Amino acid sequence: GAGVSQSPSNKVTEKGKDVELRCDPISGHTALYWYRQSLGQGLEFLIYFQGNSAPDKSGLPSDRFSAERTGGSVSTLTIQRTQQEDSAVYLCASSLQGAGVEKLFFGSGTQLSVL
Amino acid sequence: AQKITQTQPGMFVQEKEAVTLDCTYDTSDPSYGLFWYKQPSSGEMIFLIYQGSYDQQNATEGRYSLNFQKARKSANLVISASQLGDSAMYFCAMREGRVQGAQKLVFGQGTRLTINP
């Protein structure tokens, strides 16, 4: 498709398990962002990729969270030893830098529930 | 301190009326950008409108306009002639300067807008 694609759309896991969330950005978009949205809250920045490198990881809440991007395209956000407070919607966005006003194009998110 | 404040958790408006969603922001950076996004029940965030801190005129995009009052640090979204499809969560967001090229946005808590027929 033409938009940002995220999978899975829903993930239910048990406390202590590891999870991987995937993001396929819009083709050609060099910048990729991960945000987290807790119930009834605004979005919280997690990490930013420019190409395959992550110059800004300042929003990752703990060292249980990590992310990578390969081939300047697909990104995976990994949460190790999940906790109940990790339950949230994880949103991925991509953008084409240098194209005037840099609009973020968001995916529909992954709803993560940690039991 | 909150960087972005949206004081209206929910709003109810009659179809075809205009609606104003409030947003105030806090920054000491002279270069910043303000955004509004719409989040329907599908969950996807949809870009609506952008205002740069140095823009002389208020931004407009179709039925959306941004009432930018720099001295008051407010960036209210105005939707004219509201439609049923406008029912959604609306988020105000700010980008401060540029951090290593990133479009790092700080979001408000959102306003849930409901359009009544």
Coordinates of C-alpha atoms in Angstrom, one line a residue:
Chain A
G1 CA 0.0 0.0 0.0
A2 CA 0.9 3.7 -0.2
G3 CA 0.8 4.4 3.5
V4 CA 2.7 3.5 6.6
S5 CA 2.0 -0.1 7.6
Q6 CA 2.3 -1.5 11.1
S7 CA 2.0 -5.0 12.3
P8 CA 0.6 -6.6 14.2
S9 CA -2.4 -4.3 14.7
N10 CA -3.1 -5.9 18.1
K11 CA -0.7 -7.8 20.4
V12 CA -1.6 -9.4 23.7
T13 CA 1.3 -10.8 25.7
E14 CA 2.1 -12.0 29.2
K15 CA 4.2 -9.9 31.6
G16 CA 7.8 -10.8 31.2
K17 CA 7.7 -11.9 27.5
D18 CA 9.5 -10.1 24.7
V19 CA 7.6 -8.5 21.8
E20 CA 8.5 -7.1 18.4
L21 CA 6.5 -4.4 16.6
R22 CA 7.1 -3.8 12.9
C23 CA 6.8 -0.7 10.8
D24 CA 6.9 -0.4 7.0
P25 CA 7.3 3.3 6.2
I26 CA 6.3 5.0 3.0
S27 CA 8.7 4.1 0.2
G28 CA 11.5 6.7 -0.1
H29 CA 10.9 8.3 3.3
T30 CA 14.2 8.8 5.0
A31 CA 13.0 9.7 8.4
L32 CA 11.1 7.2 10.7
Y33 CA 9.7 7.9 14.1
W34 CA 8.2 5.8 16.9
Y35 CA 5.7 7.3 19.3
R36 CA 3.7 5.8 22.2
Q37 CA 0.1 6.7 23.1
S38 CA -1.2 5.6 26.4
L39 CA -4.9 5.4 27.0
G40 CA -6.5 8.9 26.8
Q41 CA -3.1 10.6 26.5
G42 CA -1.2 12.4 23.8
L43 CA 1.7 10.9 21.9
E44 CA 5.0 10.4 23.5
F45 CA 8.2 10.5 21.4
L46 CA 10.3 7.3 21.6
I47 CA 13.0 7.3 18.9
Y48 CA 13.9 8.8 15.5
F49 CA 15.8 7.2 12.6
Q50 CA 17.5 9.0 9.8
G51 CA 18.3 6.2 7.3
N52 CA 19.5 3.3 9.4
S53 CA 21.0 5.4 12.2
A54 CA 19.1 6.6 15.3
P55 CA 20.5 10.1 16.2
D56 CA 17.8 10.6 18.9
K57 CA 16.8 7.8 21.2
S58 CA 16.0 10.1 24.1
G59 CA 12.4 9.0 24.4
L60 CA 13.0 5.3 25.0
P61 CA 11.7 4.7 28.6
S62 CA 14.2 2.1 29.7
D63 CA 16.9 -0.2 28.4
R64 CA 14.2 -2.8 27.8
F65 CA 13.2 -0.9 24.8
S66 CA 15.3 -1.0 21.6
A67 CA 14.7 -0.4 17.9
E68 CA 16.5 -0.9 14.7
R69 CA 16.0 0.0 11.0
T70 CA 17.4 -2.0 8.1
G71 CA 17.9 -1.0 4.5
G72 CA 16.6 2.5 5.3
S73 CA 13.2 1.0 5.3
V74 CA 11.6 -1.4 7.8
S75 CA 11.9 -0.7 11.5
T76 CA 11.4 -3.0 14.4
L77 CA 10.7 -1.9 18.0
T78 CA 11.5 -4.5 20.5
I79 CA 10.3 -4.5 24.1
Q80 CA 12.0 -7.1 26.4
R81 CA 10.6 -8.4 29.6
T82 CA 7.3 -6.6 29.1
Q83 CA 5.6 -4.9 32.0
Q84 CA 1.9 -3.9 32.4
E85 CA 2.9 -0.2 32.1
D86 CA 4.1 -0.9 28.6
S87 CA 0.5 -1.4 27.5
A88 CA -0.2 1.4 25.0
V89 CA -0.7 2.0 21.3
Y90 CA 2.7 2.2 19.5
L91 CA 2.6 4.5 16.5
C92 CA 5.1 4.7 13.7
A93 CA 5.5 7.7 11.4
S94 CA 7.7 8.5 8.4
S95 CA 8.5 11.6 6.5
L96 CA 10.4 12.9 3.6
Q97 CA 12.9 15.4 4.9
G98 CA 13.8 18.4 2.8
A99 CA 10.3 18.6 1.2
G100 CA 9.1 21.9 2.6
V101 CA 6.9 21.5 5.7
E102 CA 7.9 18.1 7.0
K103 CA 4.6 16.3 7.5
L104 CA 4.6 13.1 9.5
F105 CA 2.6 10.2 8.0
F106 CA 1.4 7.9 10.7
G107 CA 0.4 4.2 10.6
S108 CA -2.6 3.0 12.4
G109 CA -0.5 1.7 15.3
T110 CA -0.1 -1.5 17.3
Q111 CA -2.3 -1.9 20.3
L112 CA -0.1 -3.7 22.9
S113 CA -1.7 -5.2 25.9
V114 CA 0.4 -6.8 28.6
L115 CA -1.5 -9.0 31.0
Chain B
A1 CA 5.7 22.2 32.8
Q2 CA 3.4 21.3 30.0
K3 CA 4.7 22.4 26.6
I4 CA 1.4 22.0 24.9
T5 CA -1.9 22.6 26.7
Q6 CA -5.3 21.7 25.3
T7 CA -7.9 22.7 27.9
Q8 CA -10.9 21.2 26.3
P9 CA -11.1 17.4 26.9
G10 CA -14.3 17.2 24.9
M11 CA -16.5 19.4 22.7
F12 CA -19.9 18.9 21.2
V13 CA -21.0 21.0 18.2
Q14 CA -24.0 21.0 15.9
E15 CA -23.3 20.0 12.3
K16 CA -22.5 23.0 10.0
E17 CA -21.4 25.2 12.9
A18 CA -17.9 26.5 13.2
V19 CA -15.8 25.2 16.0
T20 CA -12.6 26.4 17.7
L21 CA -10.2 24.0 19.4
D22 CA -7.9 25.7 21.9
C23 CA -4.1 25.2 22.1
T24 CA -1.5 27.1 24.0
Y25 CA 2.2 26.3 24.0
D26 CA 5.3 27.1 25.9
T27 CA 8.8 27.5 24.4
S28 CA 11.8 29.8 24.6
D29 CA 13.0 28.8 21.2
P30 CA 12.4 31.5 18.6
S31 CA 12.1 28.9 15.9
Y32 CA 9.3 26.5 16.2
G33 CA 6.5 24.9 14.3
L34 CA 2.9 24.2 15.3
F35 CA 0.8 21.3 14.0
W36 CA -2.7 20.0 14.3
Y37 CA -3.4 16.3 13.7
K38 CA -6.8 14.5 13.6
Q39 CA -7.1 11.0 15.0
P40 CA -10.4 9.2 14.0
S41 CA -11.5 6.0 15.6
S42 CA -9.3 4.0 13.2
G43 CA -6.3 5.3 15.2
E44 CA -4.3 6.8 12.3
M45 CA -3.0 10.4 12.9
I46 CA -3.9 12.7 10.0
F47 CA -2.0 15.9 9.4
L48 CA -4.3 18.9 9.1
I49 CA -2.4 22.2 9.2
Y50 CA 1.0 23.7 10.0
Q51 CA 2.1 27.2 11.3
G52 CA 5.7 28.2 11.4
S53 CA 6.8 30.7 14.1
Y54 CA 8.0 33.1 11.5
D55 CA 5.0 32.9 9.3
Q56 CA 3.4 36.3 9.0
Q57 CA -0.1 35.0 8.1
N58 CA -2.4 32.5 9.7
A59 CA -2.3 29.1 8.0
T60 CA -5.3 27.9 6.1
E61 CA -6.1 24.5 4.6
G62 CA -9.6 24.2 3.1
R63 CA -12.1 24.3 6.1
Y64 CA -9.2 24.4 8.6
S65 CA -7.5 27.6 9.7
L66 CA -5.1 28.2 12.5
N67 CA -5.6 31.3 14.7
F68 CA -2.0 32.0 15.6
Q69 CA -1.5 34.6 18.3
K70 CA 2.2 34.6 18.9
A71 CA 2.3 37.0 21.9
R72 CA -0.3 34.9 23.7
K73 CA 1.4 31.7 22.6
S74 CA -1.8 30.3 21.3
A75 CA -2.5 28.3 18.1
N76 CA -6.2 27.5 18.0
L77 CA -7.7 25.4 15.2
V78 CA -10.8 26.7 13.6
I79 CA -13.0 24.3 11.6
S80 CA -15.6 26.0 9.5
A81 CA -18.9 24.4 8.5
S82 CA -18.4 21.3 10.6
Q83 CA -19.4 17.9 9.2
L84 CA -20.2 14.6 10.9
G85 CA -16.9 13.2 9.6
D86 CA -15.1 15.8 11.7
S87 CA -15.9 13.8 14.8
A88 CA -12.5 12.6 16.1
M89 CA -9.7 13.4 18.6
Y90 CA -7.6 16.5 17.7
F91 CA -4.1 17.0 18.8
C92 CA -2.0 20.1 18.8
A93 CA 1.8 19.5 18.6
M94 CA 4.9 21.6 18.5
R95 CA 8.4 21.1 17.0
E96 CA 11.1 23.1 18.7
G97 CA 14.0 24.1 16.5
R98 CA 15.7 21.2 14.9
V99 CA 17.4 18.4 16.9
Q100 CA 19.8 16.6 14.5
G101 CA 17.3 17.1 11.7
A102 CA 14.5 15.4 13.6
Q103 CA 10.8 16.3 13.3
K104 CA 10.5 15.6 17.0
L105 CA 7.0 16.7 18.0
V106 CA 5.6 17.3 21.5
F107 CA 1.8 16.6 21.6
G108 CA -1.0 18.0 23.8
Q109 CA -3.5 15.7 25.5
G110 CA -6.0 16.1 22.8
T111 CA -9.6 17.3 22.4
R112 CA -12.4 14.9 21.5
L113 CA -14.8 16.6 19.1
T114 CA -18.2 15.2 18.5
I115 CA -20.4 16.7 15.7
N116 CA -24.1 16.2 16.3
P117 CA -26.5 16.0 13.4

